[in-house]
Short mmCIF file of C-alpha atoms in Angstrom, two decimals:
data_model
loop_
_atom_site.label_atom_id
_atom_site.label_comp_id
_atom_site.label_asym_id
_atom_site.label_seq_id
_atom_site.Cartn_x
_atom_site.Cartn_y
_atom_site.Cartn_z
CA MET A 2 -0.20 -0.19 -0.02
CA ARG A 3 3.02 2.31 0.74
CA LYS A 4 4.28 1.46 -2.46
CA ILE A 5 0.98 2.17 -4.38
CA LEU A 6 0.64 5.50 -2.35
CA ASN A 7 3.91 6.73 -3.08
CA ASN A 8 2.96 6.42 -6.65
CA LEU A 9 -0.30 8.45 -6.63
CA TRP A 10 2.04 10.98 -5.07
CA SER A 11 4.62 10.83 -7.75
CA GLN A 12 2.61 11.82 -10.15
CA ARG A 13 0.24 13.83 -7.98
CA THR A 14 0.01 16.93 -11.10
CA ASN A 15 -1.70 14.38 -13.35
CA ASN A 16 -3.84 12.44 -10.73
CA VAL A 17 -5.10 15.28 -9.36
CA TRP A 18 -7.38 15.82 -12.64
CA LEU A 19 -8.36 12.31 -12.72
CA PHE A 20 -9.29 12.96 -8.70
CA LEU A 21 -11.39 15.95 -9.98
CA GLU A 22 -12.96 14.19 -12.81
CA LEU A 23 -13.82 11.44 -10.40
CA ILE A 24 -15.41 13.65 -8.14
CA VAL A 25 -17.35 15.23 -10.56
CA VAL A 26 -19.12 11.69 -12.01
CA CYS A 27 -19.66 10.46 -8.68
CA PHE A 28 -21.59 13.56 -7.79
CA VAL A 29 -24.12 13.61 -10.89
CA ALA A 30 -24.21 9.58 -10.72
CA TRP A 31 -25.24 10.01 -7.07
CA THR A 32 -27.79 12.67 -8.06
CA GLN A 33 -29.12 10.77 -11.19
CA LEU A 34 -29.41 7.20 -9.97
CA ASP A 35 -30.76 8.17 -6.79
CA PRO A 36 -34.71 8.62 -7.96
CA ILE A 37 -34.54 5.88 -10.44
CA ILE A 38 -33.37 2.97 -7.65
CA VAL A 39 -35.85 4.22 -5.39
CA ARG A 40 -38.82 4.31 -8.18
CA LEU A 41 -37.47 0.90 -9.56
CA TYR A 42 -37.60 -0.65 -5.69
CA TYR A 43 -40.69 0.53 -5.47
CA ARG A 44 -41.98 -0.54 -8.43
CA SER A 45 -40.47 -4.57 -7.92
CA LEU A 46 -42.49 -4.25 -4.13
CA PRO A 47 -45.30 -7.11 -3.85
CA SER A 48 -48.19 -5.67 -5.55
CA GLY A 49 -50.92 -7.48 -3.87
CA ILE A 50 -53.11 -8.17 -6.89
CA ASP A 51 -53.29 -11.37 -8.85
CA GLY A 52 -52.10 -9.93 -12.28
CA GLU A 53 -51.48 -13.24 -13.64
CA ARG A 54 -54.97 -13.20 -15.58
CA MET A 55 -55.57 -9.44 -15.82
CA VAL A 56 -56.41 -7.11 -18.84
CA VAL A 57 -57.62 -3.38 -18.72
CA ALA A 58 -59.81 -2.24 -21.38
CA ASN A 59 -59.85 1.88 -21.97
CA ILE A 60 -62.84 3.52 -22.51
CA LEU A 61 -62.95 6.90 -24.21
CA SER A 62 -65.88 9.06 -24.86
CA THR A 63 -66.66 9.00 -28.30
CA GLN A 64 -68.50 12.65 -28.34
CA PRO A 65 -67.38 15.38 -26.59
CA TYR A 66 -68.45 16.64 -23.10
CA GLU A 67 -70.63 18.96 -22.30
CA THR A 68 -68.59 22.02 -21.01
CA ALA A 69 -70.30 24.43 -18.42
CA ASP A 70 -71.19 27.96 -19.17
CA ASP A 71 -69.87 30.65 -17.58
CA SER A 72 -73.71 31.77 -16.75
CA MET A 73 -74.67 28.58 -15.18
CA THR A 74 -74.64 28.86 -11.24
CA GLN A 75 -72.67 26.31 -9.23
CA GLU A 76 -75.80 24.09 -8.53
CA GLU A 77 -76.57 23.71 -12.53
CA ILE A 78 -72.36 22.97 -12.86
CA ASN A 79 -72.86 20.08 -10.15
CA ASN A 80 -76.33 18.46 -11.69
CA GLN A 81 -74.60 18.57 -15.17
CA TYR A 82 -71.42 17.03 -13.65
CA MET A 83 -74.20 14.23 -11.84
CA LYS A 84 -75.93 13.34 -15.27
CA ARG A 85 -72.61 12.97 -16.94
CA GLU A 86 -71.33 10.77 -14.13
CA ALA A 87 -74.72 8.64 -13.95
CA ARG A 88 -74.62 8.42 -17.87
CA TYR A 89 -71.41 7.22 -17.60
CA VAL A 90 -72.00 4.37 -15.24
CA ASP A 91 -75.14 2.92 -17.25
CA GLU A 92 -73.23 3.07 -20.38
CA ALA A 93 -69.93 1.70 -19.08
CA ASN A 94 -72.34 -1.57 -17.61
CA VAL A 95 -73.25 -1.81 -20.79
CA ILE A 96 -69.95 -2.29 -22.23
CA LYS A 97 -68.95 -4.57 -19.56
CA ARG A 98 -71.87 -6.98 -20.38
CA GLN A 99 -70.43 -6.79 -23.90
CA LEU A 100 -67.00 -7.81 -22.24
CA LEU A 101 -68.25 -10.14 -20.43
CA ALA A 102 -69.98 -12.10 -23.39
CA ILE A 103 -66.17 -12.81 -24.73
CA ASP A 104 -65.26 -16.00 -24.49
CA GLY A 105 -62.03 -16.23 -22.15
CA VAL A 106 -63.33 -13.58 -19.49
CA GLU A 107 -64.36 -14.70 -16.35
CA GLN A 108 -64.80 -11.45 -14.03
CA ALA A 109 -64.98 -7.47 -15.17
CA SER A 110 -65.53 -5.12 -12.75
CA ILE A 111 -66.07 -0.60 -14.08
CA ALA A 112 -62.55 0.62 -12.01
CA ASP A 113 -63.23 3.45 -9.66
CA PRO A 114 -61.06 6.60 -10.68
CA ALA A 115 -59.45 6.25 -7.34
CA MET A 116 -58.35 3.17 -8.02
CA GLY A 117 -55.84 5.29 -10.16
CA LEU A 118 -54.19 5.07 -13.65
CA TYR A 119 -54.76 1.96 -15.04
CA ALA A 120 -54.55 0.34 -11.77
CA ARG A 121 -50.72 -0.33 -11.32
CA THR A 122 -48.88 3.19 -11.96
CA ASP A 123 -50.70 4.60 -9.25
CA LEU A 124 -53.63 2.62 -8.36
CA PHE A 125 -54.23 4.24 -4.71
CA GLY A 126 -53.67 7.73 -6.56
CA GLY A 127 -56.40 8.97 -9.26
CA SER A 128 -55.41 11.71 -10.79
CA SER A 129 -58.26 14.14 -9.82
CA TYR A 130 -60.00 13.00 -6.58
CA PRO A 131 -58.83 13.48 -3.27
CA ASN A 132 -59.48 9.95 -2.35
CA MET A 133 -57.30 9.88 0.96
CA LEU A 134 -60.21 10.30 4.22
CA ARG A 135 -59.50 10.44 8.03
CA PHE A 136 -60.47 6.82 9.66
CA ALA A 137 -60.72 6.88 13.40
CA TRP A 138 -60.13 3.76 15.94
CA GLN A 139 -60.61 5.65 19.71
CA ASN A 140 -58.24 8.85 19.39
CA ASP A 141 -55.89 7.42 16.82
CA THR A 142 -56.53 9.46 13.87
CA VAL A 143 -55.33 8.65 10.36
CA LEU A 144 -55.24 9.09 6.36
CA ALA A 145 -56.29 5.99 4.38
CA TYR A 146 -57.30 5.54 0.75
CA ASP A 147 -60.96 5.31 0.48
CA ILE A 148 -61.81 2.37 -2.33
CA CYS A 149 -65.05 2.47 -3.59
CA TYR A 150 -66.66 -0.63 -5.52
CA SER A 151 -70.51 -1.99 -5.92
CA MET A 152 -71.68 -5.51 -5.01
CA ASP A 153 -72.29 -5.85 -8.76
CA GLU A 154 -68.56 -5.39 -9.89
CA HIS A 155 -67.23 -8.77 -8.38
CA PHE A 156 -64.12 -6.06 -7.19
CA PHE A 157 -61.88 -8.03 -5.04
CA GLU A 158 -62.56 -11.09 -7.18
CA THR A 159 -61.35 -9.10 -10.13
CA TYR A 160 -58.49 -7.90 -8.90
CA GLY A 161 -57.52 -10.90 -6.79
CA ILE A 162 -57.50 -9.12 -3.78
CA GLN A 163 -57.52 -11.88 -0.91
CA PRO A 164 -59.18 -12.00 2.69
CA ILE A 165 -56.51 -12.75 5.33
CA ALA A 166 -59.87 -12.35 8.23
CA GLY A 167 -63.79 -11.98 7.94
CA CYS A 168 -63.95 -13.80 4.82
CA LYS A 169 -62.67 -17.09 3.34
CA THR A 170 -63.23 -16.43 -0.11
CA SER A 171 -62.84 -13.13 -2.91
CA LYS A 172 -66.51 -13.95 -3.61
CA GLU A 173 -67.55 -13.28 0.12
CA LEU A 174 -65.71 -10.27 -0.03
CA SER A 175 -67.87 -8.97 -2.97
CA ASP A 176 -70.80 -9.62 -1.63
CA ILE A 177 -70.63 -7.69 1.61
CA ASP A 178 -73.36 -4.75 1.30
CA GLN A 179 -72.42 -2.99 5.00
CA GLY A 180 -69.50 -2.43 6.99
CA TRP A 181 -65.63 -1.52 6.46
CA ILE A 182 -63.32 -3.88 4.58
CA VAL A 183 -59.52 -2.92 5.83
CA SER A 184 -55.80 -3.49 4.54
CA GLN A 185 -53.57 -5.94 6.55
CA SER A 186 -51.24 -3.22 7.94
CA LEU A 187 -53.89 -0.37 8.89
CA ALA A 188 -55.57 -3.49 10.87
CA GLU A 189 -52.42 -4.09 12.30
CA HIS A 190 -52.06 -0.84 13.41
CA TYR A 191 -54.95 -0.18 15.24
CA PHE A 192 -55.48 -3.67 16.53
CA GLY A 193 -52.33 -5.45 16.37
CA SER A 194 -53.65 -8.35 13.95
CA PRO A 195 -56.20 -9.15 11.49
CA GLU A 196 -58.34 -11.06 13.66
CA ALA A 197 -58.60 -8.33 16.49
CA ALA A 198 -60.25 -5.84 13.86
CA ILE A 199 -63.04 -7.71 13.42
CA ASN A 200 -66.47 -6.10 14.41
CA LYS A 201 -64.45 -3.44 15.43
CA GLU A 202 -66.84 -0.32 14.37
CA LEU A 203 -64.24 2.04 13.07
CA HIS A 204 -65.18 6.17 12.55
CA ALA A 205 -64.69 7.98 9.04
CA ALA A 206 -65.08 11.81 8.68
CA PHE A 207 -66.43 12.57 5.43
CA PHE A 208 -66.45 16.18 5.02
CA ALA A 209 -69.58 16.23 2.58
CA ASP A 210 -71.76 13.59 4.46
CA GLY A 211 -70.42 14.23 8.21
CA ASP A 212 -69.34 11.17 10.30
CA TRP A 213 -69.72 7.87 9.50
CA HIS A 214 -69.44 4.78 11.81
CA GLN A 215 -68.91 1.21 10.74
CA PRO A 216 -67.97 -2.45 11.82
CA ILE A 217 -64.77 -4.06 10.06
CA VAL A 218 -66.44 -7.12 8.62
CA ALA A 219 -63.32 -8.31 6.90
CA VAL A 220 -59.51 -7.80 6.51
CA VAL A 221 -57.81 -8.18 3.03
CA ASN A 222 -53.67 -8.69 1.93
CA ASP A 223 -52.05 -5.16 1.46
CA VAL A 224 -52.28 -3.36 -1.99
CA HIS A 225 -49.07 -1.58 -3.06
CA VAL A 226 -48.34 -0.94 -6.82
CA SER A 227 -47.62 2.72 -6.48
CA GLU A 228 -44.07 3.65 -8.22
CA LYS A 229 -43.95 7.02 -6.15
CA ASP A 230 -44.12 5.77 -2.37
CA TYR A 231 -45.01 3.19 -0.29
CA ASN A 232 -48.51 3.70 1.52
CA THR A 233 -50.82 0.43 1.93
CA TRP A 234 -53.74 1.76 4.47
CA ALA A 235 -56.97 1.23 2.53
CA VAL A 236 -60.72 1.39 3.25
CA TYR A 237 -62.58 -0.58 1.13
CA SER A 238 -66.38 0.26 1.24
CA ASN A 239 -69.49 -0.60 -0.38
CA ASN A 240 -71.48 2.43 -1.05
CA GLY A 241 -73.28 1.44 -4.24
CA THR A 242 -71.35 4.12 -6.65
CA ILE A 243 -68.96 4.48 -9.18
CA ARG A 244 -67.22 7.44 -9.60
CA TYR A 245 -66.32 8.94 -12.71
CA ASP A 246 -63.06 10.80 -14.12
CA ALA A 247 -63.30 12.40 -17.66
CA SER A 248 -59.40 11.24 -18.29
CA GLN A 249 -59.58 7.80 -17.27
CA ASN A 250 -62.44 5.48 -17.80
CA LEU A 251 -61.39 1.60 -17.15
CA VAL A 252 -62.87 -1.58 -16.91
CA VAL A 253 -60.50 -4.34 -14.96
CA LEU A 254 -61.33 -8.01 -16.93
CA ARG A 255 -60.08 -11.44 -15.28
CA LEU A 256 -59.61 -14.21 -17.45
CA LYS A 257 -60.29 -17.62 -17.21
CA PRO A 258 -57.60 -20.23 -16.36
CA GLY A 259 -55.58 -20.90 -19.38
CA VAL A 260 -56.30 -17.57 -21.44
CA ASN A 261 -52.79 -15.66 -21.98
CA PRO A 262 -53.51 -12.05 -21.14
CA ARG A 263 -51.12 -10.90 -23.53
CA ARG A 264 -52.44 -12.75 -26.72
CA PHE A 265 -55.42 -11.91 -25.50
CA ALA A 266 -55.26 -8.11 -25.83
CA GLU A 267 -53.41 -8.25 -29.13
CA GLU A 268 -56.32 -9.91 -30.08
CA GLN A 269 -58.95 -7.63 -29.18
CA ASN A 270 -57.02 -5.06 -29.92
CA LEU A 271 -57.67 -5.52 -33.75
CA ASN A 272 -61.19 -4.14 -33.26
CA PRO A 273 -61.36 -2.46 -29.79
CA TRP A 274 -64.02 -0.28 -31.12
CA ASN A 275 -66.72 -3.29 -31.56
CA TYR A 276 -67.29 -2.88 -27.79
CA ALA A 277 -69.13 0.38 -27.42
CA SER A 278 -72.36 2.28 -26.37
CA ASP A 279 -74.37 5.51 -27.10
CA HIS A 280 -71.20 7.87 -25.76
CA TYR A 281 -68.32 5.79 -25.16
CA ALA A 282 -66.18 2.86 -26.96
CA VAL A 283 -63.22 0.60 -25.97
CA ALA A 284 -60.38 2.27 -27.41
CA SER A 285 -57.40 -0.51 -26.21
CA PHE A 286 -56.79 -3.81 -24.34
CA THR A 287 -53.85 -3.97 -22.43
CA ALA A 288 -52.43 -7.03 -20.11
CA TYR A 289 -51.98 -5.84 -16.79
CA ASP A 290 -48.22 -6.96 -16.74
CA ASP A 291 -47.40 -5.03 -19.50
CA ILE A 292 -49.12 -1.62 -17.56
CA GLY A 293 -46.54 1.44 -17.71
CA SER A 294 -43.84 -0.69 -20.30
CA ALA A 295 -42.39 0.45 -23.49
CA ARG A 296 -45.21 -2.46 -24.90
CA ASN A 297 -48.23 -0.74 -24.18
CA GLN A 298 -48.63 2.80 -25.88
CA PHE A 299 -51.79 3.71 -23.66
CA ALA A 300 -51.05 2.70 -20.43
CA ALA A 301 -50.41 5.41 -18.03
CA PRO A 302 -48.98 7.77 -20.57
CA THR A 303 -47.86 10.74 -18.06
CA LEU A 304 -46.31 8.39 -15.25
CA SER A 305 -44.53 6.05 -17.80
CA TYR A 306 -43.30 8.87 -20.10
CA ASP A 307 -42.00 10.54 -17.31
CA PHE A 308 -40.02 7.56 -15.99
CA ASN A 309 -38.76 6.51 -19.43
CA LEU A 310 -37.23 10.18 -19.89
CA GLN A 311 -35.91 10.02 -16.73
CA ILE A 312 -34.21 6.82 -17.45
CA ALA A 313 -32.89 7.42 -20.67
CA THR A 314 -31.60 10.84 -19.22
CA ALA A 315 -29.76 9.10 -16.55
CA LEU A 316 -28.23 6.87 -18.74
CA PHE A 317 -26.89 9.49 -21.49
CA PHE A 318 -25.30 11.40 -18.95
CA LEU A 319 -24.00 8.20 -17.22
CA VAL A 320 -22.73 6.44 -20.07
CA ASN A 321 -20.77 9.70 -21.45
CA LEU A 322 -19.05 10.54 -18.26
CA CYS A 323 -18.03 6.64 -17.88
CA LEU A 324 -16.90 6.19 -21.05
CA GLY A 325 -14.95 9.53 -20.55
CA VAL A 326 -13.33 8.20 -17.35
CA ILE A 327 -12.73 5.08 -19.18
CA GLY A 328 -10.66 7.21 -22.03
CA THR A 329 -9.01 8.67 -19.19
CA PHE A 330 -7.61 6.30 -17.28
CA TRP A 331 -6.68 4.01 -20.62
CA MET A 332 -4.73 7.06 -21.64
CA GLN A 333 -3.12 6.90 -18.54
CA THR A 334 -2.13 3.50 -18.07
CA LYS A 335 -1.10 3.58 -21.58
CA ARG A 336 1.58 6.02 -20.86
CA ARG A 337 2.87 3.49 -18.23
CA THR A 338 4.42 1.23 -20.63
CA GLU A 339 8.24 1.88 -19.60
CA GLU A 340 7.51 2.07 -16.27
CA SER A 341 6.19 -1.60 -16.49
CA GLY A 342 9.07 -2.49 -18.36
CA ILE A 343 11.57 -1.13 -15.58
CA MET A 344 9.50 -2.56 -13.14
CA ARG A 345 9.89 -6.17 -14.57
CA ALA A 346 13.46 -5.59 -15.49
CA PHE A 347 14.15 -5.17 -11.34
CA GLY A 348 12.45 -8.64 -11.44
CA ALA A 349 8.61 -7.37 -11.06
CA THR A 350 6.03 -10.49 -12.32
CA ARG A 351 3.13 -9.89 -14.62
CA ARG A 352 1.06 -9.87 -11.69
CA ARG A 353 2.28 -7.84 -9.41
CA VAL A 354 2.39 -5.26 -11.93
CA MET A 355 -1.33 -5.66 -12.99
CA LEU A 356 -2.06 -5.60 -9.48
CA MET A 357 -0.45 -2.68 -8.86
CA PHE A 358 -2.34 -0.59 -11.52
CA LEU A 359 -5.40 -1.80 -10.27
CA ALA A 360 -4.67 -1.20 -6.67
CA GLU A 361 -4.11 2.21 -7.62
CA GLY A 362 -7.32 2.71 -9.59
CA TRP A 363 -9.49 1.39 -6.39
CA VAL A 364 -7.66 3.68 -4.22
CA MET A 365 -8.44 6.68 -6.25
CA ALA A 366 -11.75 5.38 -6.96
CA THR A 367 -12.76 4.91 -3.42
CA VAL A 368 -10.88 8.41 -2.34
CA SER A 369 -12.85 10.05 -4.92
CA MET A 370 -16.55 8.58 -3.83
CA PHE A 371 -15.45 9.47 -0.41
CA ILE A 372 -15.39 13.02 -1.21
CA ALA A 373 -18.16 13.36 -3.40
CA CYS A 374 -20.15 11.68 -0.43
CA VAL A 375 -19.08 14.37 1.59
CA LEU A 376 -20.01 17.35 -1.00
CA TYR A 377 -23.27 15.35 -1.75
CA LEU A 378 -24.35 15.44 2.20
CA ASN A 379 -23.29 18.93 2.48
CA TYR A 380 -25.43 19.93 -0.99
CA VAL A 381 -28.37 18.36 0.57
CA LYS A 382 -27.47 20.22 4.15
CA LEU A 383 -27.81 23.35 2.70
CA GLY A 384 -31.04 23.04 1.04
CA PHE A 385 -30.04 22.57 -2.84
CA GLY A 386 -30.66 18.72 -2.93
CA GLU A 387 -32.59 16.03 -1.06
CA LEU A 388 -32.55 12.66 -0.66
CA CYS A 389 -35.40 10.93 -2.97
CA ILE A 390 -37.86 10.39 0.02
CA SER A 391 -41.36 10.53 -0.49
CA PRO A 392 -43.24 13.30 1.71
CA HIS A 393 -44.37 11.92 5.03
CA GLN A 394 -47.92 13.77 5.73
CA PRO A 395 -49.01 13.60 9.14
CA GLY A 396 -51.05 11.04 10.03
CA THR A 397 -50.60 8.57 6.83
CA GLN A 398 -48.48 5.48 7.11
CA PRO A 399 -44.99 5.27 7.79
CA ASP A 400 -42.54 4.03 4.80
CA PRO A 401 -41.46 0.99 6.76
CA THR A 402 -38.64 0.40 3.79
CA TRP A 403 -34.90 1.56 3.56
CA VAL A 404 -35.95 4.71 1.41
CA ALA A 405 -37.55 6.37 4.39
CA ASP A 406 -34.24 5.44 6.30
CA LYS A 407 -31.99 8.27 5.45
CA PRO A 408 -28.61 6.89 6.91
CA LEU A 409 -29.30 3.38 5.04
CA HIS A 410 -30.74 5.25 1.86
CA PHE A 411 -27.73 7.19 1.32
CA LEU A 412 -24.96 3.87 2.00
CA ILE A 413 -27.10 2.01 -0.10
CA ILE A 414 -26.83 4.77 -2.93
CA SER A 415 -23.42 5.54 -2.51
CA ALA A 416 -22.67 1.49 -2.61
CA VAL A 417 -24.34 1.47 -6.09
CA VAL A 418 -22.80 4.66 -7.12
CA TYR A 419 -19.28 2.99 -5.70
CA ILE A 420 -19.75 -0.10 -7.97
CA ILE A 421 -20.65 1.72 -11.10
CA ILE A 422 -17.25 4.40 -10.92
CA LEU A 423 -15.13 1.34 -9.20
CA CYS A 424 -15.97 -1.26 -12.08
CA THR A 425 -15.62 2.10 -14.63
CA VAL A 426 -12.16 2.71 -13.61
CA LEU A 427 -10.88 -0.80 -13.27
CA ILE A 428 -12.44 -1.42 -16.85
CA GLY A 429 -10.28 1.86 -18.00
CA THR A 430 -7.32 0.86 -16.09
CA ALA A 431 -6.87 -3.55 -16.76
CA ILE A 432 -7.67 -3.19 -20.26
CA PRO A 433 -4.62 -1.27 -21.72
CA ALA A 434 -2.62 -3.10 -18.54
CA VAL A 435 -2.75 -6.18 -20.08
CA LYS A 436 -1.38 -5.34 -23.28
CA ILE A 437 1.19 -3.75 -21.04
CA VAL A 438 2.28 -6.65 -19.05
CA ARG A 439 1.61 -9.14 -22.01
CA ALA A 440 4.53 -7.19 -23.91
CA ARG A 441 8.45 -8.31 -24.03
CA ILE A 442 10.60 -6.10 -21.73
CA THR A 443 12.56 -4.65 -24.54
CA GLU A 444 9.66 -3.21 -26.21
CA ALA A 445 8.80 -1.94 -23.21
CA LEU A 446 11.45 -0.08 -22.87
CA ARG A 447 12.10 0.58 -26.41
CA GLU A 448 11.69 4.59 -25.87
CA GLU A 449 13.42 4.70 -22.15
#
């Protein structure tokens, strides 16, 4: 190690620029990789939905929406919206019956807009509905997602959400007409276990309709499919209504066993407009596993596009920076051909010379990464940047993952960046070093 440090010090004029380059690359890599790693981690979490046999039908309006006139009162605007909502529900049921008649379809459910864009990229984050309500047990008040369903929707069967306590099958869950159905994590927060939650009366504060008390009649497995944060607290209620959103109207299909969702979607996309009502029609079918992926051009356009753009931008910068680092270390190592020849002339083996070059690269990458981490910590401390951690609103479920643990979060992202930088440096050093140590001593010392 002393020999390595002496070599680095003796070549400090050249090495200082290498250190500066590595520090900048580490810093930029940190800022680019942090949000991507966090989002990919959230995406990798179990969704809690059985998507193996699920297909989503995207419904679009075939006629322009009635727009509110400036002369209309608020009551008239509300009435217009309620009429549009009622018409959509009636016509969506017509389309749903058409879809149920397709060979291979087992169940169908009109998706509540609160279930989110394509029921996956943000299951509990509908685009325009503030679908979080305050629920309380004794003096403990929390914010949990309010998911509505109707008895004739076969909601839990279609989504494959499984019961934990209170019911034995998803069909029994879908047939419940009174009481709350809560997620496992919320039941454990309030009562310690799913079984202890059954028949406990939960209080919900409906801002428009006043307070509502109902018993908990069932507990279901946690559902997490958001790519933006971690939250599995949810209360499912059968209020007999399906909300409407002009920007996203969906029917979720569960296929019969043995039917391939991807092939089913491809076949139905040949003529999706065949399934229509007076004002609405199916625009596309998408297999659940393809939602948000490059295979589906219709799925979650905003979220998917933003994330893909983020990945593309990060890859562009990182690839260019890493190629620059590889090129710099390549040239720096190649200049040391004569040094390698001298060392071997004095008895150093090829292996020893090779290890020395790699060890110097390791030291430079490690020291640079340490300095970059210190700089980034101060950068965050001064308020110019932040770790990619979803803001925790009071009353919502705390994120139990490593993402919310700032020290652990910092160490994990730093480790990923360090591995990338170290591999880059070692590649830039190893390839020319192999050629150098394989050369004959006379050739290496030819210009000496």
